[in-house]
Each structure stands twice: as C-alpha cells, then as structure tokens.
C-alpha cells in the first residue's frame, strides 16, 4: 500500500470531532478537486505491508484509526482493516466513494463525495460529509438528505491552508435554516494543529 504518512492528532471533522486518532494518509486520489487542502497525498509515499503499518502505529496510545487520503478506496484495504480490528482498533475511513467494496469492513465510513451529481445513494455509510460553498446546489443537498437517518454534515469549503469565513457564515445560516443538517468545521484548522 502506498502511504504518504502517519500522524497522531485529534479528529477535526465529523461526528468524532475531538477524538484522539491515528491517521494513516494514503497516496493518490481519483479526483483533482481545485479546493483540495491536502497536497501531501500527491507528493512522496512509501510502500507498506500490513505488518509494517502495525509497527508504525503501535507506539501511539489511541486505538482509534482514521484511514484518509487522497482516496483510501483506491486500495483493497480489507486485509488491513480486518487485521486492525483484530488488534482492537476502531477503524474509520473517509472516502469519496470510489470503490466502496475495498473498505467495506470498516467500523465507520464517512462518505464525502465531491460531485453531488455522482452521489451514490446505494452506498451504506455512517455519515455523509459535503464540502459546501456559496455556489453549491443546496436544493440537491436537501433532496439527498431527506428521510436519511444518518448525519448529513455540511463542511464549509476552505482555502488551501486556511478557513474561508464567508463560507463558514453561509453554512451556519444553512444549518440553522435546515436543522436536519449538521455543521462540521475543520477544528484542526481553527486550533492550528495537524
């Protein structure tokens, strides 16, 4: 597996905001979003086996893992996820939904599609996180979130390295108007940590 890096921090987004987590960042993505704030997944990488990954993460005190990217589902992560769970790790994956079958055994899946027109309503996930700006098709989001029992998180689109306060204010107004949606801020950017 091609991995851009490992780091230990807190989960800054979504339902687990504030949770200490070990992050495993996978290399590469099937998309090229102009708002992508994570350039590391396109830079250097090293190849790791499942055993080497376990050796990398065993010194961290948390048992909460976030597989992120890039796009983790580019890789068949079933053996890795299965092994991590056997070692008592809780495994979360953030994905754009490219190949859901590659991440199916994860404990928690955050579906973050970047194109609402390609939203896969058949994909079984624990939460949906949508990156939103003032030009986003809100009617489409409301239709997708209608009658869903999972959290629909609205995350204000940021600049590459910092928050976009106009988008934050727009998203706060949006969730106040539609309380079945939830706001997800990039807390790690607010408190300026990795």
PDB file of C-alpha atoms in Angstrom:
ATOM      1  CA  UNK A   1       0.000   0.000   0.000  1.00  0.00           C
ATOM      2  CA  UNK A   2       1.270   3.461  -0.889  1.00  0.00           C
ATOM      3  CA  UNK A   3       1.168   5.691   2.170  1.00  0.00           C
ATOM      4  CA  UNK A   4       2.038   9.387   2.335  1.00  0.00           C
ATOM      5  CA  UNK A   5       2.336   9.465   6.099  1.00  0.00           C
ATOM      6  CA  UNK A   6       1.205   8.638   9.616  1.00  0.00           C
ATOM      7  CA  UNK A   7       0.364  11.146  12.316  1.00  0.00           C
ATOM      8  CA  UNK A   8      -1.294  11.278  15.708  1.00  0.00           C
ATOM      9  CA  UNK A   9      -3.699  14.108  16.408  1.00  0.00           C
ATOM     10  CA  UNK A  10      -7.385  14.690  17.076  1.00  0.00           C
ATOM     11  CA  UNK A  11     -10.144  14.108  14.575  1.00  0.00           C
ATOM     12  CA  UNK A  12     -11.005  17.611  13.421  1.00  0.00           C
ATOM     13  CA  UNK A  13     -14.141  16.868  11.389  1.00  0.00           C
ATOM     14  CA  UNK A  14     -17.407  14.981  11.511  1.00  0.00           C
ATOM     15  CA  UNK A  15     -19.131  13.013  14.246  1.00  0.00           C
ATOM     16  CA  UNK A  16     -15.879  12.121  16.030  1.00  0.00           C
ATOM     17  CA  UNK A  17     -14.539  15.688  16.297  1.00  0.00           C
ATOM     18  CA  UNK A  18     -12.157  15.875  19.249  1.00  0.00           C
ATOM     19  CA  UNK A  19     -11.395  12.129  19.315  1.00  0.00           C
ATOM     20  CA  UNK A  20      -7.655  11.360  19.583  1.00  0.00           C
ATOM     21  CA  UNK A  21      -6.811   9.424  16.432  1.00  0.00           C
ATOM     22  CA  UNK A  22      -4.022   7.800  14.497  1.00  0.00           C
ATOM     23  CA  UNK A  23      -4.233   8.972  10.902  1.00  0.00           C
ATOM     24  CA  UNK A  24      -2.950   6.900   8.004  1.00  0.00           C
ATOM     25  CA  UNK A  25      -2.839   9.013   4.860  1.00  0.00           C
ATOM     26  CA  UNK A  26      -2.976   7.035   1.613  1.00  0.00           C
ATOM     27  CA  UNK A  27      -1.255   8.245  -1.505  1.00  0.00           C
ATOM     28  CA  UNK A  28      -3.113   9.441  -4.607  1.00  0.00           C
ATOM     29  CA  UNK A  29      -6.720  10.190  -5.470  1.00  0.00           C
ATOM     30  CA  UNK A  30      -9.002   9.516  -8.412  1.00  0.00           C
ATOM     31  CA  UNK A  31     -10.163  13.164  -8.301  1.00  0.00           C
ATOM     32  CA  UNK A  32      -8.441  16.529  -8.744  1.00  0.00           C
ATOM     33  CA  UNK A  33     -10.568  18.922  -6.705  1.00  0.00           C
ATOM     34  CA  UNK A  34      -9.486  22.531  -7.012  1.00  0.00           C
ATOM     35  CA  UNK A  35     -10.328  23.105  -3.332  1.00  0.00           C
ATOM     36  CA  UNK A  36      -8.320  20.132  -2.039  1.00  0.00           C
ATOM     37  CA  UNK A  37      -6.401  21.233   1.039  1.00  0.00           C
ATOM     38  CA  UNK A  38      -4.286  18.096   1.344  1.00  0.00           C
ATOM     39  CA  UNK A  39      -1.348  18.171  -1.032  1.00  0.00           C
ATOM     40  CA  UNK A  40       0.657  15.502   0.824  1.00  0.00           C
ATOM     41  CA  UNK A  41      -1.228  12.682  -0.876  1.00  0.00           C
ATOM     42  CA  UNK A  42       0.228  13.770  -4.228  1.00  0.00           C
ATOM     43  CA  UNK A  43       3.807  14.115  -3.029  1.00  0.00           C
ATOM     44  CA  UNK A  44       6.040  11.419  -1.549  1.00  0.00           C
ATOM     45  CA  UNK A  45       4.963   7.975  -0.449  1.00  0.00           C
ATOM     46  CA  UNK A  46       6.410   4.758   0.848  1.00  0.00           C
ATOM     47  CA  UNK A  47       5.125   1.243   0.324  1.00  0.00           C
ATOM     48  CA  UNK A  48       3.953  -0.548   3.463  1.00  0.00           C
ATOM     49  CA  UNK A  49       2.736  -4.029   4.261  1.00  0.00           C
ATOM     50  CA  UNK A  50       0.064  -4.579   6.912  1.00  0.00           C
ATOM     51  CA  UNK A  51       2.739  -5.710   9.379  1.00  0.00           C
ATOM     52  CA  UNK A  52       4.826  -2.586   8.726  1.00  0.00           C
ATOM     53  CA  UNK A  53       1.750  -0.411   9.312  1.00  0.00           C
ATOM     54  CA  UNK A  54       1.153  -2.128  12.660  1.00  0.00           C
ATOM     55  CA  UNK A  55       4.787  -1.476  13.581  1.00  0.00           C
ATOM     56  CA  UNK A  56       4.355   2.221  12.699  1.00  0.00           C
ATOM     57  CA  UNK A  57       1.233   2.767  14.787  1.00  0.00           C
ATOM     58  CA  UNK A  58       1.818   0.539  17.832  1.00  0.00           C
ATOM     59  CA  UNK A  59       3.591   3.251  19.850  1.00  0.00           C
ATOM     60  CA  UNK A  60       0.582   5.606  19.781  1.00  0.00           C
ATOM     61  CA  UNK A  61      -1.735   5.335  22.811  1.00  0.00           C
ATOM     62  CA  UNK A  62      -5.028   5.563  20.869  1.00  0.00           C
ATOM     63  CA  UNK A  63      -6.910   2.620  19.404  1.00  0.00           C
ATOM     64  CA  UNK A  64      -8.869   4.843  17.011  1.00  0.00           C
ATOM     65  CA  UNK A  65      -7.673   4.864  13.384  1.00  0.00           C
ATOM     66  CA  UNK A  66      -8.664   7.160  10.511  1.00  0.00           C
ATOM     67  CA  UNK A  67      -7.801   5.957   7.013  1.00  0.00           C
ATOM     68  CA  UNK A  68      -7.706   9.045   4.843  1.00  0.00           C
ATOM     69  CA  UNK A  69      -6.017  10.364   1.770  1.00  0.00           C
ATOM     70  CA  UNK A  70      -6.010  11.022  -1.036  1.00  0.00           C
ATOM     71  CA  UNK A  71      -8.541   8.298  -1.530  1.00  0.00           C
ATOM     72  CA  UNK A  72      -8.176   5.144   0.612  1.00  0.00           C
ATOM     73  CA  UNK A  73     -10.572   3.072  -1.501  1.00  0.00           C
ATOM     74  CA  UNK A  74      -8.073   3.079  -4.372  1.00  0.00           C
ATOM     75  CA  UNK A  75      -6.533   0.170  -2.456  1.00  0.00           C
ATOM     76  CA  UNK A  76      -8.006  -3.133  -1.338  1.00  0.00           C
ATOM     77  CA  UNK A  77      -7.948  -2.358   2.381  1.00  0.00           C
ATOM     78  CA  UNK A  78      -9.972  -5.356   3.508  1.00  0.00           C
ATOM     79  CA  UNK A  79      -6.925  -7.283   4.852  1.00  0.00           C
ATOM     80  CA  UNK A  80      -5.576  -4.175   6.625  1.00  0.00           C
ATOM     81  CA  UNK A  81      -8.939  -3.220   8.159  1.00  0.00           C
ATOM     82  CA  UNK A  82      -9.564  -6.808   9.265  1.00  0.00           C
ATOM     83  CA  UNK A  83      -6.136  -7.019  10.919  1.00  0.00           C
ATOM     84  CA  UNK A  84      -6.534  -3.647  12.629  1.00  0.00           C
ATOM     85  CA  UNK A  85      -9.902  -4.699  14.048  1.00  0.00           C
ATOM     86  CA  UNK A  86      -8.388  -7.993  15.260  1.00  0.00           C
ATOM     87  CA  UNK A  87      -5.855  -5.833  17.136  1.00  0.00           C
ATOM     88  CA  UNK A  88      -8.751  -3.941  18.821  1.00  0.00           C
ATOM     89  CA  UNK A  89      -8.522  -0.794  16.706  1.00  0.00           C
ATOM     90  CA  UNK A  90     -11.698   1.081  15.770  1.00  0.00           C
ATOM     91  CA  UNK A  91     -11.304   1.822  12.060  1.00  0.00           C
ATOM     92  CA  UNK A  92     -12.827   4.855  10.357  1.00  0.00           C
ATOM     93  CA  UNK A  93     -12.478   5.618   6.663  1.00  0.00           C
ATOM     94  CA  UNK A  94     -13.090   8.890   4.873  1.00  0.00           C
ATOM     95  CA  UNK A  95     -13.846   8.248   1.212  1.00  0.00           C
ATOM     96  CA  UNK A  96     -15.242   9.875  -1.889  1.00  0.00           C
ATOM     97  CA  UNK A  97     -16.897   6.527  -2.588  1.00  0.00           C
ATOM     98  CA  UNK A  98     -14.646   5.438  -5.438  1.00  0.00           C
ATOM     99  CA  UNK A  99     -14.562   1.708  -4.576  1.00  0.00           C
ATOM    100  CA  UNK A 100     -16.730   1.016  -1.534  1.00  0.00           C
ATOM    101  CA  UNK A 101     -16.035  -2.713  -1.667  1.00  0.00           C
ATOM    102  CA  UNK A 102     -12.369  -2.027  -0.775  1.00  0.00           C
ATOM    103  CA  UNK A 103     -13.287  -0.543   2.612  1.00  0.00           C
ATOM    104  CA  UNK A 104     -16.461  -2.468   3.485  1.00  0.00           C
ATOM    105  CA  UNK A 105     -15.365  -3.944   6.860  1.00  0.00           C
ATOM    106  CA  UNK A 106     -14.556  -0.542   8.416  1.00  0.00           C
ATOM    107  CA  UNK A 107     -16.319   0.301  11.680  1.00  0.00           C
ATOM    108  CA  UNK A 108     -17.280   3.784  10.461  1.00  0.00           C
ATOM    109  CA  UNK A 109     -17.430   5.181   6.925  1.00  0.00           C
ATOM    110  CA  UNK A 110     -17.633   8.889   6.186  1.00  0.00           C
ATOM    111  CA  UNK A 111     -18.830   9.399   2.626  1.00  0.00           C
ATOM    112  CA  UNK A 112     -17.545  12.691   1.266  1.00  0.00           C
ATOM    113  CA  UNK A 113     -18.437  12.819  -2.428  1.00  0.00           C
ATOM    114  CA  UNK A 114     -17.107  15.863  -4.201  1.00  0.00           C
ATOM    115  CA  UNK A 115     -19.671  15.815  -7.017  1.00  0.00           C
ATOM    116  CA  UNK A 116     -23.339  15.833  -5.992  1.00  0.00           C
ATOM    117  CA  UNK A 117     -24.352  14.594  -9.445  1.00  0.00           C
ATOM    118  CA  UNK A 118     -22.465  11.347  -8.778  1.00  0.00           C
ATOM    119  CA  UNK A 119     -23.821  10.818  -5.277  1.00  0.00           C
ATOM    120  CA  UNK A 120     -24.298   7.072  -4.726  1.00  0.00           C
ATOM    121  CA  UNK A 121     -27.445   6.629  -2.632  1.00  0.00           C
ATOM    122  CA  UNK A 122     -26.932   2.848  -2.503  1.00  0.00           C
ATOM    123  CA  UNK A 123     -23.598   3.170  -0.641  1.00  0.00           C
ATOM    124  CA  UNK A 124     -24.078   2.112   3.021  1.00  0.00           C
ATOM    125  CA  UNK A 125     -22.281   4.646   5.224  1.00  0.00           C
ATOM    126  CA  UNK A 126     -22.412   6.057   8.761  1.00  0.00           C
ATOM    127  CA  UNK A 127     -22.348   9.733   7.836  1.00  0.00           C
ATOM    128  CA  UNK A 128     -22.206  11.975   4.793  1.00  0.00           C
ATOM    129  CA  UNK A 129     -19.916  14.995   4.748  1.00  0.00           C
ATOM    130  CA  UNK A 130     -20.435  17.524   1.978  1.00  0.00           C
ATOM    131  CA  UNK A 131     -17.985  20.318   1.233  1.00  0.00           C
ATOM    132  CA  UNK A 132     -20.151  23.374   0.621  1.00  0.00           C
ATOM    133  CA  UNK A 133     -19.603  26.882  -0.684  1.00  0.00           C
ATOM    134  CA  UNK A 134     -21.979  29.679  -1.597  1.00  0.00           C
ATOM    135  CA  UNK A 135     -22.461  28.266  -5.115  1.00  0.00           C
ATOM    136  CA  UNK A 136     -23.381  24.732  -4.034  1.00  0.00           C
ATOM    137  CA  UNK A 137     -26.728  23.360  -5.166  1.00  0.00           C
ATOM    138  CA  UNK A 138     -28.478  23.444  -1.783  1.00  0.00           C
ATOM    139  CA  UNK A 139     -31.745  22.054  -3.188  1.00  0.00           C
ATOM    140  CA  UNK A 140     -29.824  18.963  -4.283  1.00  0.00           C
ATOM    141  CA  UNK A 141     -28.345  18.548  -0.788  1.00  0.00           C
ATOM    142  CA  UNK A 142     -31.768  18.902   0.815  1.00  0.00           C
ATOM    143  CA  UNK A 143     -33.181  16.268  -1.527  1.00  0.00           C
ATOM    144  CA  UNK A 144     -30.314  13.872  -0.775  1.00  0.00           C
ATOM    145  CA  UNK A 145     -30.616  14.400   2.988  1.00  0.00           C
ATOM    146  CA  UNK A 146     -34.378  13.967   3.012  1.00  0.00           C
ATOM    147  CA  UNK A 147     -35.558  10.988   5.075  1.00  0.00           C
ATOM    148  CA  UNK A 148     -32.000   9.870   5.889  1.00  0.00           C
ATOM    149  CA  UNK A 149     -31.323   8.527   9.358  1.00  0.00           C
ATOM    150  CA  UNK A 150     -27.592   9.251   9.217  1.00  0.00           C
ATOM    151  CA  UNK A 151     -25.902  12.592   9.869  1.00  0.00           C
ATOM    152  CA  UNK A 152     -25.568  14.891   6.856  1.00  0.00           C
ATOM    153  CA  UNK A 153     -22.630  17.125   7.695  1.00  0.00           C
ATOM    154  CA  UNK A 154     -22.106  20.442   5.959  1.00  0.00           C
ATOM    155  CA  UNK A 155     -18.443  21.433   5.892  1.00  0.00           C
ATOM    156  CA  UNK A 156     -17.599  24.942   4.686  1.00  0.00           C
ATOM    157  CA  UNK A 157     -15.159  24.844   1.791  1.00  0.00           C
ATOM    158  CA  UNK A 158     -11.865  26.314   2.960  1.00  0.00           C
ATOM    159  CA  UNK A 159      -8.979  27.938   1.193  1.00  0.00           C
ATOM    160  CA  UNK A 160      -5.994  25.623   0.721  1.00  0.00           C
ATOM    161  CA  UNK A 161      -4.315  26.484   4.023  1.00  0.00           C
ATOM    162  CA  UNK A 162      -6.911  28.460   5.983  1.00  0.00           C
ATOM    163  CA  UNK A 163     -10.600  28.800   6.709  1.00  0.00           C
ATOM    164  CA  UNK A 164     -12.987  30.741   4.485  1.00  0.00           C
ATOM    165  CA  UNK A 165     -15.119  32.766   6.888  1.00  0.00           C
ATOM    166  CA  UNK A 166     -17.657  33.746   4.223  1.00  0.00           C
ATOM    167  CA  UNK A 167     -18.332  30.061   3.562  1.00  0.00           C
ATOM    168  CA  UNK A 168     -18.496  29.357   7.294  1.00  0.00           C
ATOM    169  CA  UNK A 169     -21.139  32.043   7.816  1.00  0.00           C
ATOM    170  CA  UNK A 170     -23.068  30.726   4.798  1.00  0.00           C
ATOM    171  CA  UNK A 171     -23.023  27.166   6.178  1.00  0.00           C
ATOM    172  CA  UNK A 172     -24.026  28.258   9.689  1.00  0.00           C
ATOM    173  CA  UNK A 173     -27.032  30.029   8.171  1.00  0.00           C
ATOM    174  CA  UNK A 174     -27.820  26.927   6.093  1.00  0.00           C
ATOM    175  CA  UNK A 175     -27.897  24.501   9.009  1.00  0.00           C
ATOM    176  CA  UNK A 176     -29.901  26.931  11.147  1.00  0.00           C
ATOM    177  CA  UNK A 177     -32.486  27.102   8.372  1.00  0.00           C
ATOM    178  CA  UNK A 178     -32.426  23.299   7.855  1.00  0.00           C
ATOM    179  CA  UNK A 179     -31.779  21.748  11.292  1.00  0.00           C
ATOM    180  CA  UNK A 180     -31.693  18.172   9.988  1.00  0.00           C
ATOM    181  CA  UNK A 181     -28.264  19.134   8.573  1.00  0.00           C
ATOM    182  CA  UNK A 182     -25.233  19.491  10.858  1.00  0.00           C
ATOM    183  CA  UNK A 183     -22.249  21.816  10.677  1.00  0.00           C
ATOM    184  CA  UNK A 184     -18.788  20.241  10.545  1.00  0.00           C
ATOM    185  CA  UNK A 185     -15.938  22.698  10.960  1.00  0.00           C
ATOM    186  CA  UNK A 186     -12.312  21.821  10.339  1.00  0.00           C
ATOM    187  CA  UNK A 187     -11.430  22.138  14.020  1.00  0.00           C
ATOM    188  CA  UNK A 188      -7.769  21.300  13.412  1.00  0.00           C
ATOM    189  CA  UNK A 189      -7.502  24.444  11.257  1.00  0.00           C
ATOM    190  CA  UNK A 190      -9.259  26.537  13.890  1.00  0.00           C
ATOM    191  CA  UNK A 191      -6.801  25.468  16.598  1.00  0.00           C
ATOM    192  CA  UNK A 192      -3.874  25.306  14.143  1.00  0.00           C
ATOM    193  CA  UNK A 193      -2.711  21.718  14.561  1.00  0.00           C
ATOM    194  CA  UNK A 194      -2.064  18.959  12.016  1.00  0.00           C
TER     195      UNK A 194
END
